[in-house]
Coordinates of C-alpha atoms in Angstrom, one line a residue:
X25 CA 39.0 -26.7 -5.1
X26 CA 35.6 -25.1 -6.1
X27 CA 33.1 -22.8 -3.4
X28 CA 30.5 -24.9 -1.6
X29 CA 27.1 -23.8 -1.7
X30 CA 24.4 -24.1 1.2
X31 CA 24.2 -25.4 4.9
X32 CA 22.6 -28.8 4.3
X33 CA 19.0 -29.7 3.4
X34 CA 16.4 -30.5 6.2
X35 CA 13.8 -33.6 5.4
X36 CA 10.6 -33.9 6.9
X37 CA 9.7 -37.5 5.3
X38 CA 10.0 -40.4 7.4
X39 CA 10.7 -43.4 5.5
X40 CA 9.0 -46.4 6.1
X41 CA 11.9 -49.3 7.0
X42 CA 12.8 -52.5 4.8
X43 CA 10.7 -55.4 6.6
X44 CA 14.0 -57.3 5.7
X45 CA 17.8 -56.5 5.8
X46 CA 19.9 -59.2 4.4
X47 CA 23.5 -58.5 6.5
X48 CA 24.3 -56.2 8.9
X49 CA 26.0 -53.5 6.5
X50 CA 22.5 -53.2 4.6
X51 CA 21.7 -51.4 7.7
X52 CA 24.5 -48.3 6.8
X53 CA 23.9 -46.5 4.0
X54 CA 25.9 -42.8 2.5
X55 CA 25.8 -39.3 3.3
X56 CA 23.6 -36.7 3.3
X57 CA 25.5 -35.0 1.5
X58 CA 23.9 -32.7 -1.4
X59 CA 26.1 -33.2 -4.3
X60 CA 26.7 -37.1 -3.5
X61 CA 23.0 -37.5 -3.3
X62 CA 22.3 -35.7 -6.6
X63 CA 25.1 -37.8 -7.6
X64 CA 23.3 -41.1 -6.5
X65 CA 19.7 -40.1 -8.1
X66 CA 21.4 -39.4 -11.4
X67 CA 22.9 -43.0 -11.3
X68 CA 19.6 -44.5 -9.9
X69 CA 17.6 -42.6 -12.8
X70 CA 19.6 -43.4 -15.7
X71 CA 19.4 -47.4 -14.5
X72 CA 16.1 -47.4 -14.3
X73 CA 15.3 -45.4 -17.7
X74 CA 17.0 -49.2 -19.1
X75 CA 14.3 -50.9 -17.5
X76 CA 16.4 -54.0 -17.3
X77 CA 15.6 -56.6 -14.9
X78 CA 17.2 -56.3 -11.1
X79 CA 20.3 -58.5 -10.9
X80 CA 20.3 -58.5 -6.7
X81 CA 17.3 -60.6 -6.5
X82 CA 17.8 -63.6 -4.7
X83 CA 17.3 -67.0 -6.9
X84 CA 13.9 -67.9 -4.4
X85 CA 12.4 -64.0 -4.7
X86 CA 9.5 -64.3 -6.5
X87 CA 9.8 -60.3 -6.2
X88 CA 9.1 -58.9 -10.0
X89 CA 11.2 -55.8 -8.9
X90 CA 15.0 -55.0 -7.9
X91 CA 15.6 -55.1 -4.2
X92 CA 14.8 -51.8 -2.6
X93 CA 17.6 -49.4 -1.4
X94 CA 18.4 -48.7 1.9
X95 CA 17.3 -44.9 2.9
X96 CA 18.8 -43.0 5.7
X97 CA 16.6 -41.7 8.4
X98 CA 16.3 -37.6 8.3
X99 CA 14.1 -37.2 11.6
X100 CA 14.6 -33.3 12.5
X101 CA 15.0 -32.7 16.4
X102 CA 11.8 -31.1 16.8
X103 CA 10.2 -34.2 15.2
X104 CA 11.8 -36.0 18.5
X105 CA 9.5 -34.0 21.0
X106 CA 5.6 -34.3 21.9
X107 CA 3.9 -31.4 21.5
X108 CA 4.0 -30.1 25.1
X109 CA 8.0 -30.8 25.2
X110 CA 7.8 -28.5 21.8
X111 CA 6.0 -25.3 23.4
X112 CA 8.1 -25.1 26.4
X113 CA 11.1 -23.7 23.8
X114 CA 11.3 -20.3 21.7
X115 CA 11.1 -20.8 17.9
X116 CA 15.2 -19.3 17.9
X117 CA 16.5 -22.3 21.1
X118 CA 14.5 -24.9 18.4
X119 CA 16.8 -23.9 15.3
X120 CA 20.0 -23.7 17.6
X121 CA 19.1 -27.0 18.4
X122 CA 18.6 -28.5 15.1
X123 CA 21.2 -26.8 13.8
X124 CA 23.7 -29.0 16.9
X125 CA 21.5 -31.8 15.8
X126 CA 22.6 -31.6 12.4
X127 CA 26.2 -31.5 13.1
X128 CA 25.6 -34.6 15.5
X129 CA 23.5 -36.8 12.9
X130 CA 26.2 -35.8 10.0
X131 CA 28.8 -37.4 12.5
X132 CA 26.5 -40.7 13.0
X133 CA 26.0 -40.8 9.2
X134 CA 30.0 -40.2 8.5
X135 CA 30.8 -42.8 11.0
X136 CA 28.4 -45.2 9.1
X137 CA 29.7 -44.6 6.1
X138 CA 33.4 -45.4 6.6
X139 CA 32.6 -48.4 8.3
X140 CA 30.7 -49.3 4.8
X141 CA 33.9 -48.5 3.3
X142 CA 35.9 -50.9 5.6
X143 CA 33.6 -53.7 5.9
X144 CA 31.9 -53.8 2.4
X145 CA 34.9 -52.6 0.4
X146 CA 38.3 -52.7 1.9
X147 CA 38.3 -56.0 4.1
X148 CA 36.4 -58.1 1.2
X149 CA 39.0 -57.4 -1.3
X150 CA 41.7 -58.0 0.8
X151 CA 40.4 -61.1 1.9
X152 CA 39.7 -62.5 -1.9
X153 CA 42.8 -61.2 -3.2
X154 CA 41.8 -58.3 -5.3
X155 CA 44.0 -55.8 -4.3
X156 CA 47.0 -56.1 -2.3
X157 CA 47.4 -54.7 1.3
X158 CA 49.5 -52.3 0.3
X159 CA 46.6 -51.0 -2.3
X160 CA 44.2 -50.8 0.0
X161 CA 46.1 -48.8 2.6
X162 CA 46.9 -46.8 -0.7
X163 CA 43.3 -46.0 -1.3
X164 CA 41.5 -46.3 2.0
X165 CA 44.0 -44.4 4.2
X166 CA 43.9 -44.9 7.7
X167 CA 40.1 -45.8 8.3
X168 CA 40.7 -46.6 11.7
X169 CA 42.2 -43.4 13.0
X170 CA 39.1 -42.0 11.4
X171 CA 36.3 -43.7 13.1
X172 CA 37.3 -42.8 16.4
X173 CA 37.8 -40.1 15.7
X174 CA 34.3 -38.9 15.3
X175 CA 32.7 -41.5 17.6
X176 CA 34.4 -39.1 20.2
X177 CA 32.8 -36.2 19.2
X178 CA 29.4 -38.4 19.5
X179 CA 30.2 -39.2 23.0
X180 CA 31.5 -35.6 24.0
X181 CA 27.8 -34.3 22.3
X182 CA 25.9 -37.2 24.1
X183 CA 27.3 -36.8 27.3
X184 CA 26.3 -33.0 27.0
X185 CA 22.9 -33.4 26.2
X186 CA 20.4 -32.9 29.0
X187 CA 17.2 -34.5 29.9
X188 CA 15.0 -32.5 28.0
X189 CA 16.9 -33.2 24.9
X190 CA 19.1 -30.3 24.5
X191 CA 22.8 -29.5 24.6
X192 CA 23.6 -26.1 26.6
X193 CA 26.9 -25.1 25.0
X194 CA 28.9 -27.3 22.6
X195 CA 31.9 -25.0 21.7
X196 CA 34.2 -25.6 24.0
X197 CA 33.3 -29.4 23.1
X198 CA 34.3 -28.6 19.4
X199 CA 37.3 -26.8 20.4
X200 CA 39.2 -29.3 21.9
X201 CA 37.9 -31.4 19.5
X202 CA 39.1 -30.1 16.3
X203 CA 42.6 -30.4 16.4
X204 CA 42.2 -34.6 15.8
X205 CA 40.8 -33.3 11.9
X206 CA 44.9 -33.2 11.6
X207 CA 44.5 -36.8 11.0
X208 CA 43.1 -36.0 7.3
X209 CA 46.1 -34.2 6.4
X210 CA 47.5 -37.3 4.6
X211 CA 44.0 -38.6 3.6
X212 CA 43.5 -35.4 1.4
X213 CA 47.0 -34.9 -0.1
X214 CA 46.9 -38.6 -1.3
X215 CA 43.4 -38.3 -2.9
X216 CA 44.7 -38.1 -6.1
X217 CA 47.1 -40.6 -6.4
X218 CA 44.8 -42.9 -4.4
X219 CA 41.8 -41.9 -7.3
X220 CA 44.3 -42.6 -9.9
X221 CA 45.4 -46.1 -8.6
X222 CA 41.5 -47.0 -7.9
X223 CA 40.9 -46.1 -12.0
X224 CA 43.9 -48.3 -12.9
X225 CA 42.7 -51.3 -10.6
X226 CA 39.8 -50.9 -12.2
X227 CA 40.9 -52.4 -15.5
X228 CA 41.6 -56.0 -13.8
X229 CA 38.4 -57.6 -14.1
X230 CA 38.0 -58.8 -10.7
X231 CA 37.9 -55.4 -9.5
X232 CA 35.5 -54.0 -11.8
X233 CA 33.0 -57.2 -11.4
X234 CA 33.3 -57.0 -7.2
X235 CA 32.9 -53.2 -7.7
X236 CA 29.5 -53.6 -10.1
X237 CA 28.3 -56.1 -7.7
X238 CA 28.3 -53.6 -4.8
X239 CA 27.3 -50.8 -6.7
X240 CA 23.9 -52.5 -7.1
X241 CA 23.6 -54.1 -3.6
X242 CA 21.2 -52.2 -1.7
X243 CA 23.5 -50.4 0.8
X244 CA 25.6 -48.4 -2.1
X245 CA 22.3 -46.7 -2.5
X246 CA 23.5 -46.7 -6.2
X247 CA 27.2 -45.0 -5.3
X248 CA 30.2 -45.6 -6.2
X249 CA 33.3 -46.9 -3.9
X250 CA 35.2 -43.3 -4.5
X251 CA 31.8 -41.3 -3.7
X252 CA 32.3 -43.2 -0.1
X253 CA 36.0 -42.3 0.0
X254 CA 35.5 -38.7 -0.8
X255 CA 32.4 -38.6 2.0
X256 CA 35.1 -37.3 4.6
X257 CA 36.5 -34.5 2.3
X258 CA 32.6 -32.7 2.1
X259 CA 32.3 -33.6 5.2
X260 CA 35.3 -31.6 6.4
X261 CA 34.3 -28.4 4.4
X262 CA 30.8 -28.3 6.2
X263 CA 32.5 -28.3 9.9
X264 CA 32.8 -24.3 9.2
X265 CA 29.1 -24.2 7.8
X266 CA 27.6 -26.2 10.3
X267 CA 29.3 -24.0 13.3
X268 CA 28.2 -20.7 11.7
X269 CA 24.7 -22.3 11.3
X270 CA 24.6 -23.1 14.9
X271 CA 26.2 -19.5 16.2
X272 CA 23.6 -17.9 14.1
X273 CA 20.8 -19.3 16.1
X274 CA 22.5 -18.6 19.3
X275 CA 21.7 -15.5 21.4
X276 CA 24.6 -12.9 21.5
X277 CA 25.0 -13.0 25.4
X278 CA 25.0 -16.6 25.3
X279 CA 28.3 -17.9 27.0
X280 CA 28.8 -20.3 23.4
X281 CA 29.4 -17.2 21.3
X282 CA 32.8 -16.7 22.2
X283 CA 33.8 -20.5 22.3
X284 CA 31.8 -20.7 18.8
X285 CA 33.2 -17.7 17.2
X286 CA 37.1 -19.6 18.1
X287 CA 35.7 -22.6 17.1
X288 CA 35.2 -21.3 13.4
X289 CA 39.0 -19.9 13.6
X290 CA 40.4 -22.9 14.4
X291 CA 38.8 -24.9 11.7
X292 CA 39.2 -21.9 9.2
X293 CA 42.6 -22.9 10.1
X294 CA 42.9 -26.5 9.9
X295 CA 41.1 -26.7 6.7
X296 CA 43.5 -23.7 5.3
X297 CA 46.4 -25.9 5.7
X298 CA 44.9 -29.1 5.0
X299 CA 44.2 -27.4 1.4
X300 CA 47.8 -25.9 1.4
X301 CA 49.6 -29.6 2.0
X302 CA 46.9 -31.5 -0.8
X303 CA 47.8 -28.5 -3.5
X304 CA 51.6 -29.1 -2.7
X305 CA 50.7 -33.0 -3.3
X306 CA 49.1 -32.5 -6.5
X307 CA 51.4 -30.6 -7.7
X308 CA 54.1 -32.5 -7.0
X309 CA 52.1 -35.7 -8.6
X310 CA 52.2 -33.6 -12.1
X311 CA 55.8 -33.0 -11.7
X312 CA 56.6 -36.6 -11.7
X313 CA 54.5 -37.3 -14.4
X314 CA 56.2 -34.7 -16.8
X315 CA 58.2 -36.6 -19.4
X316 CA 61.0 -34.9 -21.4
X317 CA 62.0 -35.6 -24.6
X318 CA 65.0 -33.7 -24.0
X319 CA 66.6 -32.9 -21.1
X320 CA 67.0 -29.6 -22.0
X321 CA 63.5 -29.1 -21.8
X322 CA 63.6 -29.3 -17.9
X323 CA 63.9 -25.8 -16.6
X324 CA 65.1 -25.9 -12.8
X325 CA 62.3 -23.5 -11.7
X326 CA 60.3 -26.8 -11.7
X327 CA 62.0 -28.0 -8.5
X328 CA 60.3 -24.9 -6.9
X329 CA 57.1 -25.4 -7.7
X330 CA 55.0 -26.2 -4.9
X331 CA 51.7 -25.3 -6.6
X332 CA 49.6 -25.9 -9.6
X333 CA 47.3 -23.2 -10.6
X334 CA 45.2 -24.8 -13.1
X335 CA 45.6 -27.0 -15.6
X336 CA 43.5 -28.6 -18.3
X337 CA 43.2 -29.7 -22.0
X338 CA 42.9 -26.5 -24.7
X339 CA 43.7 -26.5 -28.3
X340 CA 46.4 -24.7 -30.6
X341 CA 45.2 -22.7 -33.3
X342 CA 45.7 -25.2 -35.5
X343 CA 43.2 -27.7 -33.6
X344 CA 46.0 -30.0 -31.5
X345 CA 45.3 -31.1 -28.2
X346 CA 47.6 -29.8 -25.4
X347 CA 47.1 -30.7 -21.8
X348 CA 49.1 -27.3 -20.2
X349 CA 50.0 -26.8 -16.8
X350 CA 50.1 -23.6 -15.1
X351 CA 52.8 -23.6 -12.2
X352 CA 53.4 -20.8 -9.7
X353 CA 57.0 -20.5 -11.5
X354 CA 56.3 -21.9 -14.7
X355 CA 53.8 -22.4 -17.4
X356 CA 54.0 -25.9 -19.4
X357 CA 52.5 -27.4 -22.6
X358 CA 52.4 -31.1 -22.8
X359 CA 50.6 -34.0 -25.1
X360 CA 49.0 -36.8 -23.1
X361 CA 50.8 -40.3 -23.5
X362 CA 51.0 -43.4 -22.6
X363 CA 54.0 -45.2 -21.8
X364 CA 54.0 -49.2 -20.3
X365 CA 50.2 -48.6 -19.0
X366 CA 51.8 -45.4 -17.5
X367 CA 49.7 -41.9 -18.3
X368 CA 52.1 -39.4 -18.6
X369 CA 52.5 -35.8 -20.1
X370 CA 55.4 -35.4 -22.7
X371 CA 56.5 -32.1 -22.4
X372 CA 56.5 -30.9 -25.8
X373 CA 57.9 -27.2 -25.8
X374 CA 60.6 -25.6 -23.5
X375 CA 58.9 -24.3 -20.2
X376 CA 57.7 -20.5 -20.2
X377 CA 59.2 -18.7 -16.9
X378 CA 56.3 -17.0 -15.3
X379 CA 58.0 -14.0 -14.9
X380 CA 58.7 -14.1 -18.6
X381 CA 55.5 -14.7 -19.4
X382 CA 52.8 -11.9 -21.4
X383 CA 49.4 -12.6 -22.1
X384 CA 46.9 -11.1 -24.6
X385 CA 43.2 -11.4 -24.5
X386 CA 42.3 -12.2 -28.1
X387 CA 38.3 -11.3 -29.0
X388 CA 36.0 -13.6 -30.7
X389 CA 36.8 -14.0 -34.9
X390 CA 40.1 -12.0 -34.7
X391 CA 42.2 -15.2 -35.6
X392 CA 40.9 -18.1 -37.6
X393 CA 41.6 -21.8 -36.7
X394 CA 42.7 -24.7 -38.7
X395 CA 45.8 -26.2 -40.0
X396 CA 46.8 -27.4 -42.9
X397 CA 44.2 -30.0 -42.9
X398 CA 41.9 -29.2 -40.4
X399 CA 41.7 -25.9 -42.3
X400 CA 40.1 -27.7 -45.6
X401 CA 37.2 -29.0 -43.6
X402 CA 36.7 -25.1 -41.5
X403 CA 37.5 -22.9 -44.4
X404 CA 39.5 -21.5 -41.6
X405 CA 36.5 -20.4 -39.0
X406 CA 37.0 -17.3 -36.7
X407 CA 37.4 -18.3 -33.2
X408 CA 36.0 -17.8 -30.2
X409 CA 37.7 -17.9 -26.5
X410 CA 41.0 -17.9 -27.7
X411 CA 44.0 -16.4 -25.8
X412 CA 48.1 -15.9 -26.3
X413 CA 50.7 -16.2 -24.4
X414 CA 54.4 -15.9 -25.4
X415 CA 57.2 -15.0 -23.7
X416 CA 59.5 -11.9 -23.1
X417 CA 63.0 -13.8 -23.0
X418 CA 64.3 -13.6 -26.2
X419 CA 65.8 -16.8 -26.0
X420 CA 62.6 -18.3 -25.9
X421 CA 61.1 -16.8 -28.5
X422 CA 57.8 -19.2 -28.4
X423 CA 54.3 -17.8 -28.4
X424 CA 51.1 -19.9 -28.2
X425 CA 47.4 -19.5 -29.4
X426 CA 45.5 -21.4 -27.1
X427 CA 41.4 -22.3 -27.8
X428 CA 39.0 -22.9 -24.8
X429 CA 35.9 -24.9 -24.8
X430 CA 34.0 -21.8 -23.7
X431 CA 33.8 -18.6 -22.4
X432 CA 33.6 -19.9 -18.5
X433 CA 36.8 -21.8 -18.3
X434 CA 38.8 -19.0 -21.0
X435 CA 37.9 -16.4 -17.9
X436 CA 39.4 -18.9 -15.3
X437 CA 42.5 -19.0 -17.3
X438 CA 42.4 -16.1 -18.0
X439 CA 42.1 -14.9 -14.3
X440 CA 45.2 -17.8 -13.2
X441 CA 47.5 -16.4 -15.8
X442 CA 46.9 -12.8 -14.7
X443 CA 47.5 -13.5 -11.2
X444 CA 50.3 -15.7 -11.3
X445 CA 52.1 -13.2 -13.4
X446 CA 51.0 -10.3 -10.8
X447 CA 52.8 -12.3 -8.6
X448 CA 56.0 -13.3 -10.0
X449 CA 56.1 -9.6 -11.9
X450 CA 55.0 -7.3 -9.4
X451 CA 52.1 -6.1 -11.2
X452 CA 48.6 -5.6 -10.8
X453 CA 46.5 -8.6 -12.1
X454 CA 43.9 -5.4 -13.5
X455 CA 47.3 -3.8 -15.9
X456 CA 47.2 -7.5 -17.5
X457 CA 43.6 -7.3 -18.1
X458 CA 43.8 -4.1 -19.7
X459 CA 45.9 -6.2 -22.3
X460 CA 49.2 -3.8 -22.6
X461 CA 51.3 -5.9 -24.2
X462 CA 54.4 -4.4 -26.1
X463 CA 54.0 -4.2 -30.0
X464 CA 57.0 -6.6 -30.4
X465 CA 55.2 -9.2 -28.2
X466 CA 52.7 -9.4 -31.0
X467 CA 55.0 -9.7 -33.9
X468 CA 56.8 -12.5 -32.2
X469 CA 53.4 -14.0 -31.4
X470 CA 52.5 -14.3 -35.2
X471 CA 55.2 -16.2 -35.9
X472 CA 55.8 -18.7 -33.1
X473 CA 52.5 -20.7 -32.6
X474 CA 52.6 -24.5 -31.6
X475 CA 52.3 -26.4 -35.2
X476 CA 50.6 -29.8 -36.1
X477 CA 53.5 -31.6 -35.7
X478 CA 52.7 -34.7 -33.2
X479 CA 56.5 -33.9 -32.0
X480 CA 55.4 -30.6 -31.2
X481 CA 59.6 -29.3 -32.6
X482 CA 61.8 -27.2 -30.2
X483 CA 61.3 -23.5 -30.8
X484 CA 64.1 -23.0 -32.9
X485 CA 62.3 -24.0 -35.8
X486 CA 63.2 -22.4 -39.6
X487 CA 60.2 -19.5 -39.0
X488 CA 62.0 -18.2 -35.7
X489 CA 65.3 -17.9 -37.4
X490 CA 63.6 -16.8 -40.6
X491 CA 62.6 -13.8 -38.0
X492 CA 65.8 -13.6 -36.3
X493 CA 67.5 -13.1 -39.8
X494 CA 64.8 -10.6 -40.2
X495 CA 65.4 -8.6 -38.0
X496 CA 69.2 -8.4 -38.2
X497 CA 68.6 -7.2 -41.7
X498 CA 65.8 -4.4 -40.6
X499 CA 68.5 -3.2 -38.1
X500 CA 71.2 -3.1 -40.5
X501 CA 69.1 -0.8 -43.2
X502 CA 68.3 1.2 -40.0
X503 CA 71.3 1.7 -39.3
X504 CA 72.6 2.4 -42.8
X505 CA 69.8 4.5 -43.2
X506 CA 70.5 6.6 -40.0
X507 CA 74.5 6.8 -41.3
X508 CA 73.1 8.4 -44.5
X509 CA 71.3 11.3 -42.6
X510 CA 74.2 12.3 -40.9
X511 CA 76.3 12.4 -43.8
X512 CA 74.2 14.9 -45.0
X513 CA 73.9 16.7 -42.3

């Protein structure tokens, strides 16, 4: 998962509210969170640069526009105080207390939010027959373990709150708190099978209509269902933000330091393991989707796998599409299939070992690309952001020339190759940047790239024992050579 950026973004507009609401969930709309709202204004924008007509008018609106969206409220805590309530508190207590009353609001907005998801999503479907129970429970997780969840900590934050609006010390409140955010342990370690089975569902009709038809109802604010199912994900990453946010504001010999300061451990914590468990899930959810077209190909390192580095789609050097996988014990190249509506990943070369495995750094025009074919259209162009990687078992013999979109995602590669062979090798992730790789690395490296063949052949292929016969025959002449100066001697 990627670094998160920024506390959260105060609003000083107050919207004016719709005159009408047409149900009860038009009154909830999503989160304030940043990248789901950019999110939203990107969808909203690009539907109205079609100017075409709004289709949730009602047939007696003799509106000429769509029906407005619902907007969420983003009064700031000070805005809640006259002016003489304002001057009886330092400019530091007023930013400790917005920054409480920021954690509090993002818990009222969250709670709305997944009870969107259950009311507007999950129980219509179920009761029309789109999805199955089992589906839902699939996709939605356990929405109400969730919502009580937080409507506790709304309680606990209420209760706390004295008459002149403020709340003395909350960390001892989000201390005992915290440990319930166990609950998402299963939430985020499904997310990816649940977003898989979601896209899949989405290819019955029914689905995709009753999906369109809320995405343009006024409460979706122009979101999609999985931008509400991953609410309580960003949501979890901003607990640690939030508490630093308010424990900056808070006076050092303020009894809420210390409670704040363990607070921040525990959650450090919680979300640390949270993220272990949903990388051992998604790795595991790539395993099962390797397919082998022989099961040679099936190392027994991949039983020990319990994370997945990267992974992603590059191209050989002579333009094929591989999706590879890079494994804490193993690196894999596979070819994107389908098999009985089933994606799946035919594993199209014999797994590299990490430990096994060298890499080289190749600069910009120092190979050309294109095959055979490809080549007649590219006059075989010099490449940029190209790596190798081959391996040191002789057995394996196999070395690959992969191409990367650009220079960003080469350097990630490049920086999970280097540390996942620190780790399995013992070296220094810095040696491999430094590009030592043995002369005979790049010899066999010349010789042993992945081919256009759509079969993608085992690496025993006539080149490799071209080079095995090769080299028998250089060591024989050495040898007979080396025979020759002794005789004289």
């Amino acid at each position: 998962s990627p670094p998160h950026s920024g506390l959260f973004l105060q609003h000083n507009k107050r919207v004016r509210p719709l005159a009408k609401v047409s149900s009860l969930v038009n009154l909830m709309s999503p989160s304030k969170n940043g990248a789901v709202r950019r999110f939203g204004q990107t969808i909203q924008s690009l539907r109205s640069d079609t100017k075409s007509p709004g289709t949730t008018l009602k047939g007696n609106s003799r509106s000429s526009g769509p029906t407005p969206t619902k907007r969420r409220n983003s009064t700031l805590w000070s805005e809640t105080l006259d002016i003489h309530q304002k001057s009886t508190f330092s400019t530091k207590e007023i930013k400790r207390q917005e920054a409480i009353y920021e954690l509090f609001r993002g818990e009222q907005d969250l709670i709305e939010d997944l009870q969107l998801a259950r009311k507007a999503y999950h129980d219509p479907m179920l009761k029309l027959s789109i999805m199955t129970e089992e589906e839902l429970a699939h996709i939605f997780g356990d929405l109400d373990a969730y919502i009580p969840l937080h409507e506790d900590l709304l309680i606990k934050l209420t209760e706390e709150t004295g008459s002149d609006g403020t709340v003395a010390q909350i960390g001892q409140i989000v201390i005992d708190w915290l440990p319930g955010l166990n609950a998402y342990r299963n939430y985020c370690s499904n997310q990816l099978a649940a977003k898989a089975l979601l896209d899949q569902k989405k290819q019955d009709r029914r689905v995709q209509d009753f999906l369109q038809r809320c995405l343009e109802s006024p409460f979706s604010r122009k979101l999609d269902l999985w931008s509400f199912l991953d609410i309580p994900r960003s949501r979890l990453v901003k607990y640690p933000l939030l508490l630093r946010e308010i424990l900056r504001h808070t006076p050092p010999d303020h009894p809420d330091v210390t409670s704040l300061e363990k607070a921040i451990t525990i959650i450090q914590e919680i979300l640390s393991d949270i993220n272990v468990r949903k990388g051992e899930s998604e790795c595991q959810y790539y395993i099962d989707k390797l397919e082998y077209l022989d099961e040679k190909q099936r190392d027994p390192l991949i039983d020990n796998c319990k994370t997945l580095l990267c992974h992603g789609e590059l191209r050989t050097k002579s333009g094929s599409r591989l999706h590879v996988f890079l494994f804490s014990e193993l690196l894999v190249l596979t070819r994107p299939v389908t098999r009985n509506d089933r994606s799946c990943f035919q594993v199209c070369r014999r797994p590299i070992p990490v430990k096994d495995l060298a890499l080289e750094d190749l600069q910009d025009g120092e190979i050309r690309m294109g095959g055979s074919f490809r080549g007649a259209f590219t006059n075989g162009e010099k490449a940029k952001n190209v790596f190798r990687v081959s391996s040191t078992d002789a057995s394996h013999c196999q070395s690959h020339t992969l191409h990367v979109s650009d220079v960003y995602h080469k350097q990630q590669w490049l920086n999970c190759l280097r540390t996942a062979i620190a780790q399995q090798q013992g070296a220094s992730p810095d040696v491999q940047e430094g590009e030592a790789v043995p002369a005979k690395r790049r010899s066999a490296a010349r010789v042993c790239d992945v081919n256009t063949d759509e079969n993608c052949p085992p690496a025993s292929g006539p080149k490799l024992r071209r080079q095995t016969l090769s080299k028998s025959r250089l060591d024989q002449k050495l040898h007979e050579s080396q025979k020759r100066k002794e005789t004289k001697v």
